[in-house]
């Protein structure tokens, strides 16, 4: 009986946390980097102390939102990497999956990567670099794992795969950040340019004999 009651309480707490994150998402979609704990609490119909009880502070809420959106983004990248198409098309699809995600929800992207612009100071104590860097590292490690599993890189392949994984993520992030701000040309054109940049070594590397292919 006690176990069942604890399970029910845990499920209720998890459901409440999801509801609060959905409320936070709505505010972020509306306000972007300007989203505040006050606005999120109001959207959820609770007081700010209750919001703190669930997440601690803006950093805790940020981390929870980051995991939520990074999980969804990684699912999209994995789907692109697993598509039954030629390797260059997979590279293009993977780059496009990332760029399409930030283009579709630019306010969410700006909240996660740029919580405060110069004319909009962040809440006291919130350090974007401390929170955003782990997201990029996680994406880099995930991509490195995929490359190592699929591409025959020869001796030192694991180190090379990690270099490529983090390098590609850094390129996607930097190029995507610039492109999202300026929108100088269509997304498809950026995908082609970045694929051309990556394609040299990827074009000649063979698939691993024990891997799913790339």
PDB file of C-alpha atoms in Angstrom:
ATOM      1  CA  UNK A   1       0.000   0.000   0.000  1.00  0.00           C
ATOM      2  CA  UNK A   2       2.767   2.431   0.947  1.00  0.00           C
ATOM      3  CA  UNK A   3       4.629   1.596  -2.271  1.00  0.00           C
ATOM      4  CA  UNK A   4       1.515   2.249  -4.347  1.00  0.00           C
ATOM      5  CA  UNK A   5       0.966   5.559  -2.575  1.00  0.00           C
ATOM      6  CA  UNK A   6       4.584   6.619  -3.198  1.00  0.00           C
ATOM      7  CA  UNK A   7       4.260   5.632  -6.855  1.00  0.00           C
ATOM      8  CA  UNK A   8       1.094   7.699  -7.168  1.00  0.00           C
ATOM      9  CA  UNK A   9       2.785  10.663  -5.522  1.00  0.00           C
ATOM     10  CA  UNK A  10       5.789  10.349  -7.833  1.00  0.00           C
ATOM     11  CA  UNK A  11       3.567  10.170 -10.923  1.00  0.00           C
ATOM     12  CA  UNK A  12       1.631  13.215  -9.734  1.00  0.00           C
ATOM     13  CA  UNK A  13       4.878  15.130  -9.139  1.00  0.00           C
ATOM     14  CA  UNK A  14       6.194  14.192 -12.586  1.00  0.00           C
ATOM     15  CA  UNK A  15       2.908  15.253 -14.190  1.00  0.00           C
ATOM     16  CA  UNK A  16       3.002  18.575 -12.338  1.00  0.00           C
ATOM     17  CA  UNK A  17       6.598  19.122 -13.449  1.00  0.00           C
ATOM     18  CA  UNK A  18       5.604  18.475 -17.086  1.00  0.00           C
ATOM     19  CA  UNK A  19       2.751  20.968 -16.756  1.00  0.00           C
ATOM     20  CA  UNK A  20       5.110  23.605 -15.364  1.00  0.00           C
ATOM     21  CA  UNK A  21       7.606  22.996 -18.182  1.00  0.00           C
ATOM     22  CA  UNK A  22       4.801  23.359 -20.729  1.00  0.00           C
ATOM     23  CA  UNK A  23       3.821  26.665 -19.116  1.00  0.00           C
ATOM     24  CA  UNK A  24       7.473  27.745 -19.257  1.00  0.00           C
ATOM     25  CA  UNK A  25       7.601  26.769 -22.944  1.00  0.00           C
ATOM     26  CA  UNK A  26       4.606  28.991 -23.688  1.00  0.00           C
ATOM     27  CA  UNK A  27       6.272  31.953 -22.017  1.00  0.00           C
ATOM     28  CA  UNK A  28       9.586  31.288 -23.783  1.00  0.00           C
ATOM     29  CA  UNK A  29       7.808  31.085 -27.148  1.00  0.00           C
ATOM     30  CA  UNK A  30       6.242  34.466 -26.394  1.00  0.00           C
ATOM     31  CA  UNK A  31       9.110  36.280 -24.662  1.00  0.00           C
ATOM     32  CA  UNK A  32      12.255  34.441 -25.744  1.00  0.00           C
ATOM     33  CA  UNK A  33      15.332  35.473 -23.730  1.00  0.00           C
ATOM     34  CA  UNK A  34      13.160  37.888 -21.749  1.00  0.00           C
ATOM     35  CA  UNK A  35      11.198  35.033 -20.137  1.00  0.00           C
ATOM     36  CA  UNK A  36      11.224  35.558 -16.377  1.00  0.00           C
ATOM     37  CA  UNK A  37      10.385  33.388 -13.405  1.00  0.00           C
ATOM     38  CA  UNK A  38       7.559  35.802 -12.553  1.00  0.00           C
ATOM     39  CA  UNK A  39       5.993  35.434 -16.000  1.00  0.00           C
ATOM     40  CA  UNK A  40       6.362  31.650 -15.953  1.00  0.00           C
ATOM     41  CA  UNK A  41       4.801  31.398 -12.487  1.00  0.00           C
ATOM     42  CA  UNK A  42       1.894  33.573 -13.626  1.00  0.00           C
ATOM     43  CA  UNK A  43       1.388  31.461 -16.752  1.00  0.00           C
ATOM     44  CA  UNK A  44       1.296  28.321 -14.592  1.00  0.00           C
ATOM     45  CA  UNK A  45      -1.133  29.923 -12.154  1.00  0.00           C
ATOM     46  CA  UNK A  46       1.201  29.572  -9.175  1.00  0.00           C
ATOM     47  CA  UNK A  47       3.436  31.798  -7.074  1.00  0.00           C
ATOM     48  CA  UNK A  48       7.139  32.126  -7.725  1.00  0.00           C
ATOM     49  CA  UNK A  49       8.094  30.348  -4.452  1.00  0.00           C
ATOM     50  CA  UNK A  50       6.190  27.271  -5.675  1.00  0.00           C
ATOM     51  CA  UNK A  51       8.094  27.422  -8.955  1.00  0.00           C
ATOM     52  CA  UNK A  52      11.347  27.628  -6.984  1.00  0.00           C
ATOM     53  CA  UNK A  53      10.254  24.588  -5.005  1.00  0.00           C
ATOM     54  CA  UNK A  54      10.169  22.554  -8.213  1.00  0.00           C
ATOM     55  CA  UNK A  55      13.265  23.932  -9.967  1.00  0.00           C
ATOM     56  CA  UNK A  56      15.331  25.838  -7.402  1.00  0.00           C
ATOM     57  CA  UNK A  57      16.083  28.913  -9.520  1.00  0.00           C
ATOM     58  CA  UNK A  58      16.177  30.050 -13.142  1.00  0.00           C
ATOM     59  CA  UNK A  59      19.242  27.880 -13.699  1.00  0.00           C
ATOM     60  CA  UNK A  60      17.334  24.794 -12.565  1.00  0.00           C
ATOM     61  CA  UNK A  61      14.387  25.635 -14.805  1.00  0.00           C
ATOM     62  CA  UNK A  62      16.760  26.351 -17.682  1.00  0.00           C
ATOM     63  CA  UNK A  63      18.427  22.949 -17.281  1.00  0.00           C
ATOM     64  CA  UNK A  64      15.071  21.180 -17.268  1.00  0.00           C
ATOM     65  CA  UNK A  65      13.955  23.005 -20.431  1.00  0.00           C
ATOM     66  CA  UNK A  66      17.334  22.361 -22.036  1.00  0.00           C
ATOM     67  CA  UNK A  67      17.087  18.610 -21.457  1.00  0.00           C
ATOM     68  CA  UNK A  68      13.537  18.627 -22.836  1.00  0.00           C
ATOM     69  CA  UNK A  69      14.490  20.418 -26.052  1.00  0.00           C
ATOM     70  CA  UNK A  70      17.867  18.743 -26.497  1.00  0.00           C
ATOM     71  CA  UNK A  71      16.222  15.318 -26.249  1.00  0.00           C
ATOM     72  CA  UNK A  72      13.781  16.301 -28.989  1.00  0.00           C
ATOM     73  CA  UNK A  73      16.567  17.721 -31.158  1.00  0.00           C
ATOM     74  CA  UNK A  74      18.719  14.605 -30.757  1.00  0.00           C
ATOM     75  CA  UNK A  75      15.764  12.430 -31.750  1.00  0.00           C
ATOM     76  CA  UNK A  76      15.479  14.449 -34.956  1.00  0.00           C
ATOM     77  CA  UNK A  77      19.213  14.181 -35.658  1.00  0.00           C
ATOM     78  CA  UNK A  78      19.179  10.412 -35.085  1.00  0.00           C
ATOM     79  CA  UNK A  79      16.253  10.018 -37.492  1.00  0.00           C
ATOM     80  CA  UNK A  80      18.181  11.944 -40.145  1.00  0.00           C
ATOM     81  CA  UNK A  81      21.305   9.848 -39.553  1.00  0.00           C
ATOM     82  CA  UNK A  82      19.301   6.622 -39.850  1.00  0.00           C
ATOM     83  CA  UNK A  83      17.518   7.556 -43.075  1.00  0.00           C
ATOM     84  CA  UNK A  84      18.029   4.936 -45.851  1.00  0.00           C
ATOM     85  CA  UNK A  85      19.707   7.345 -48.284  1.00  0.00           C
ATOM     86  CA  UNK A  86      23.196   7.993 -49.631  1.00  0.00           C
ATOM     87  CA  UNK A  87      25.805   9.387 -47.233  1.00  0.00           C
ATOM     88  CA  UNK A  88      25.835  12.928 -48.584  1.00  0.00           C
ATOM     89  CA  UNK A  89      22.053  13.090 -48.292  1.00  0.00           C
ATOM     90  CA  UNK A  90      22.335  11.939 -44.679  1.00  0.00           C
ATOM     91  CA  UNK A  91      24.838  14.695 -43.946  1.00  0.00           C
ATOM     92  CA  UNK A  92      22.529  17.244 -45.542  1.00  0.00           C
ATOM     93  CA  UNK A  93      19.496  15.880 -43.697  1.00  0.00           C
ATOM     94  CA  UNK A  94      21.300  15.971 -40.356  1.00  0.00           C
ATOM     95  CA  UNK A  95      22.443  19.564 -40.829  1.00  0.00           C
ATOM     96  CA  UNK A  96      18.974  20.516 -42.017  1.00  0.00           C
ATOM     97  CA  UNK A  97      17.323  18.838 -39.002  1.00  0.00           C
ATOM     98  CA  UNK A  98      19.336  21.062 -36.650  1.00  0.00           C
ATOM     99  CA  UNK A  99      18.813  24.253 -38.638  1.00  0.00           C
ATOM    100  CA  UNK A 100      15.104  23.566 -39.158  1.00  0.00           C
ATOM    101  CA  UNK A 101      14.663  23.092 -35.404  1.00  0.00           C
ATOM    102  CA  UNK A 102      16.210  26.441 -34.492  1.00  0.00           C
ATOM    103  CA  UNK A 103      14.391  28.175 -37.345  1.00  0.00           C
ATOM    104  CA  UNK A 104      11.026  26.746 -36.264  1.00  0.00           C
ATOM    105  CA  UNK A 105      11.407  27.860 -32.627  1.00  0.00           C
ATOM    106  CA  UNK A 106      13.865  30.774 -32.637  1.00  0.00           C
ATOM    107  CA  UNK A 107      12.639  32.133 -29.306  1.00  0.00           C
ATOM    108  CA  UNK A 108      13.357  28.791 -27.622  1.00  0.00           C
ATOM    109  CA  UNK A 109      16.811  28.702 -29.222  1.00  0.00           C
ATOM    110  CA  UNK A 110      17.569  32.256 -28.090  1.00  0.00           C
ATOM    111  CA  UNK A 111      16.390  31.499 -24.566  1.00  0.00           C
ATOM    112  CA  UNK A 112      18.667  28.458 -24.371  1.00  0.00           C
ATOM    113  CA  UNK A 113      21.712  30.014 -26.002  1.00  0.00           C
ATOM    114  CA  UNK A 114      21.252  33.760 -25.425  1.00  0.00           C
ATOM    115  CA  UNK A 115      19.156  34.270 -22.275  1.00  0.00           C
ATOM    116  CA  UNK A 116      20.044  37.963 -22.219  1.00  0.00           C
ATOM    117  CA  UNK A 117      20.914  40.469 -24.921  1.00  0.00           C
ATOM    118  CA  UNK A 118      22.928  43.589 -24.250  1.00  0.00           C
ATOM    119  CA  UNK A 119      19.812  45.708 -23.648  1.00  0.00           C
ATOM    120  CA  UNK A 120      18.050  43.057 -21.555  1.00  0.00           C
ATOM    121  CA  UNK A 121      20.154  42.013 -18.557  1.00  0.00           C
ATOM    122  CA  UNK A 122      19.728  38.470 -17.290  1.00  0.00           C
ATOM    123  CA  UNK A 123      18.378  37.708 -13.848  1.00  0.00           C
ATOM    124  CA  UNK A 124      21.062  38.082 -11.201  1.00  0.00           C
ATOM    125  CA  UNK A 125      23.414  35.134 -11.008  1.00  0.00           C
ATOM    126  CA  UNK A 126      22.424  33.511 -14.303  1.00  0.00           C
ATOM    127  CA  UNK A 127      25.422  32.575 -16.440  1.00  0.00           C
ATOM    128  CA  UNK A 128      24.461  31.488 -19.964  1.00  0.00           C
ATOM    129  CA  UNK A 129      27.877  30.023 -20.755  1.00  0.00           C
ATOM    130  CA  UNK A 130      27.839  27.769 -17.703  1.00  0.00           C
ATOM    131  CA  UNK A 131      24.468  26.369 -18.755  1.00  0.00           C
ATOM    132  CA  UNK A 132      24.676  26.266 -22.557  1.00  0.00           C
ATOM    133  CA  UNK A 133      28.133  24.671 -22.888  1.00  0.00           C
ATOM    134  CA  UNK A 134      26.961  21.271 -21.551  1.00  0.00           C
ATOM    135  CA  UNK A 135      24.257  21.157 -24.221  1.00  0.00           C
ATOM    136  CA  UNK A 136      26.799  21.534 -27.003  1.00  0.00           C
ATOM    137  CA  UNK A 137      29.119  19.000 -25.379  1.00  0.00           C
ATOM    138  CA  UNK A 138      26.285  16.495 -25.127  1.00  0.00           C
ATOM    139  CA  UNK A 139      25.440  16.938 -28.809  1.00  0.00           C
ATOM    140  CA  UNK A 140      29.124  16.608 -29.729  1.00  0.00           C
ATOM    141  CA  UNK A 141      29.491  13.344 -27.803  1.00  0.00           C
ATOM    142  CA  UNK A 142      26.297  11.935 -29.326  1.00  0.00           C
ATOM    143  CA  UNK A 143      27.447  12.746 -32.847  1.00  0.00           C
ATOM    144  CA  UNK A 144      30.936  11.385 -32.126  1.00  0.00           C
ATOM    145  CA  UNK A 145      29.381   8.096 -30.999  1.00  0.00           C
ATOM    146  CA  UNK A 146      27.404   7.820 -34.234  1.00  0.00           C
ATOM    147  CA  UNK A 147      30.477   8.528 -36.363  1.00  0.00           C
ATOM    148  CA  UNK A 148      32.627   6.024 -34.450  1.00  0.00           C
ATOM    149  CA  UNK A 149      29.973   3.329 -34.844  1.00  0.00           C
ATOM    150  CA  UNK A 150      29.483   3.853 -38.562  1.00  0.00           C
ATOM    151  CA  UNK A 151      32.623   5.179 -40.223  1.00  0.00           C
ATOM    152  CA  UNK A 152      35.946   3.323 -40.562  1.00  0.00           C
ATOM    153  CA  UNK A 153      38.472   5.952 -39.483  1.00  0.00           C
ATOM    154  CA  UNK A 154      41.400   3.575 -39.057  1.00  0.00           C
ATOM    155  CA  UNK A 155      43.959   3.821 -36.225  1.00  0.00           C
ATOM    156  CA  UNK A 156      43.047   6.499 -33.699  1.00  0.00           C
ATOM    157  CA  UNK A 157      39.493   6.448 -34.997  1.00  0.00           C
ATOM    158  CA  UNK A 158      37.863   7.098 -31.617  1.00  0.00           C
ATOM    159  CA  UNK A 159      39.834  10.310 -31.063  1.00  0.00           C
ATOM    160  CA  UNK A 160      39.126  11.391 -34.626  1.00  0.00           C
ATOM    161  CA  UNK A 161      35.404  10.651 -34.235  1.00  0.00           C
ATOM    162  CA  UNK A 162      35.249  12.816 -31.101  1.00  0.00           C
ATOM    163  CA  UNK A 163      37.126  15.595 -32.880  1.00  0.00           C
ATOM    164  CA  UNK A 164      34.706  15.425 -35.785  1.00  0.00           C
ATOM    165  CA  UNK A 165      31.640  15.197 -33.535  1.00  0.00           C
ATOM    166  CA  UNK A 166      32.494  18.264 -31.487  1.00  0.00           C
ATOM    167  CA  UNK A 167      33.809  20.116 -34.537  1.00  0.00           C
ATOM    168  CA  UNK A 168      30.624  19.536 -36.525  1.00  0.00           C
ATOM    169  CA  UNK A 169      28.429  20.595 -33.618  1.00  0.00           C
ATOM    170  CA  UNK A 170      30.541  23.730 -33.131  1.00  0.00           C
ATOM    171  CA  UNK A 171      30.220  24.520 -36.832  1.00  0.00           C
ATOM    172  CA  UNK A 172      26.454  23.944 -36.821  1.00  0.00           C
ATOM    173  CA  UNK A 173      26.019  26.099 -33.739  1.00  0.00           C
ATOM    174  CA  UNK A 174      28.174  29.001 -34.891  1.00  0.00           C
ATOM    175  CA  UNK A 175      26.918  29.019 -38.489  1.00  0.00           C
ATOM    176  CA  UNK A 176      23.327  28.496 -37.392  1.00  0.00           C
ATOM    177  CA  UNK A 177      23.530  31.299 -34.836  1.00  0.00           C
ATOM    178  CA  UNK A 178      24.819  33.734 -37.445  1.00  0.00           C
ATOM    179  CA  UNK A 179      22.304  32.579 -40.062  1.00  0.00           C
ATOM    180  CA  UNK A 180      19.332  32.786 -37.687  1.00  0.00           C
ATOM    181  CA  UNK A 181      20.212  36.363 -36.742  1.00  0.00           C
ATOM    182  CA  UNK A 182      20.801  37.652 -40.291  1.00  0.00           C
ATOM    183  CA  UNK A 183      18.796  35.275 -42.547  1.00  0.00           C
ATOM    184  CA  UNK A 184      21.062  36.163 -45.515  1.00  0.00           C
ATOM    185  CA  UNK A 185      19.749  33.328 -47.714  1.00  0.00           C
ATOM    186  CA  UNK A 186      17.450  30.268 -47.544  1.00  0.00           C
ATOM    187  CA  UNK A 187      18.214  27.431 -45.144  1.00  0.00           C
ATOM    188  CA  UNK A 188      18.772  24.972 -47.997  1.00  0.00           C
ATOM    189  CA  UNK A 189      21.648  27.102 -49.259  1.00  0.00           C
ATOM    190  CA  UNK A 190      23.343  27.058 -45.855  1.00  0.00           C
ATOM    191  CA  UNK A 191      22.918  23.272 -45.721  1.00  0.00           C
ATOM    192  CA  UNK A 192      24.668  22.929 -49.095  1.00  0.00           C
ATOM    193  CA  UNK A 193      27.518  25.227 -48.069  1.00  0.00           C
ATOM    194  CA  UNK A 194      28.155  23.376 -44.810  1.00  0.00           C
ATOM    195  CA  UNK A 195      27.922  19.966 -46.479  1.00  0.00           C
ATOM    196  CA  UNK A 196      30.495  21.068 -49.062  1.00  0.00           C
ATOM    197  CA  UNK A 197      32.784  22.092 -46.204  1.00  0.00           C
ATOM    198  CA  UNK A 198      32.436  18.717 -44.456  1.00  0.00           C
ATOM    199  CA  UNK A 199      32.372  16.459 -47.443  1.00  0.00           C
ATOM    200  CA  UNK A 200      36.096  16.025 -48.244  1.00  0.00           C
ATOM    201  CA  UNK A 201      37.125  13.367 -45.713  1.00  0.00           C
ATOM    202  CA  UNK A 202      33.620  11.975 -45.265  1.00  0.00           C
ATOM    203  CA  UNK A 203      33.434  11.225 -48.976  1.00  0.00           C
ATOM    204  CA  UNK A 204      36.451   8.898 -48.948  1.00  0.00           C
ATOM    205  CA  UNK A 205      36.071   7.207 -45.525  1.00  0.00           C
ATOM    206  CA  UNK A 206      34.605   3.724 -45.699  1.00  0.00           C
ATOM    207  CA  UNK A 207      31.803   2.302 -43.587  1.00  0.00           C
ATOM    208  CA  UNK A 208      32.729   0.106 -40.608  1.00  0.00           C
ATOM    209  CA  UNK A 209      32.215  -3.540 -41.479  1.00  0.00           C
ATOM    210  CA  UNK A 210      30.489  -4.161 -38.131  1.00  0.00           C
ATOM    211  CA  UNK A 211      28.417  -0.981 -38.128  1.00  0.00           C
ATOM    212  CA  UNK A 212      25.076   0.087 -39.577  1.00  0.00           C
ATOM    213  CA  UNK A 213      26.706   2.168 -42.311  1.00  0.00           C
ATOM    214  CA  UNK A 214      26.765   5.895 -42.945  1.00  0.00           C
TER     215      UNK A 214
END
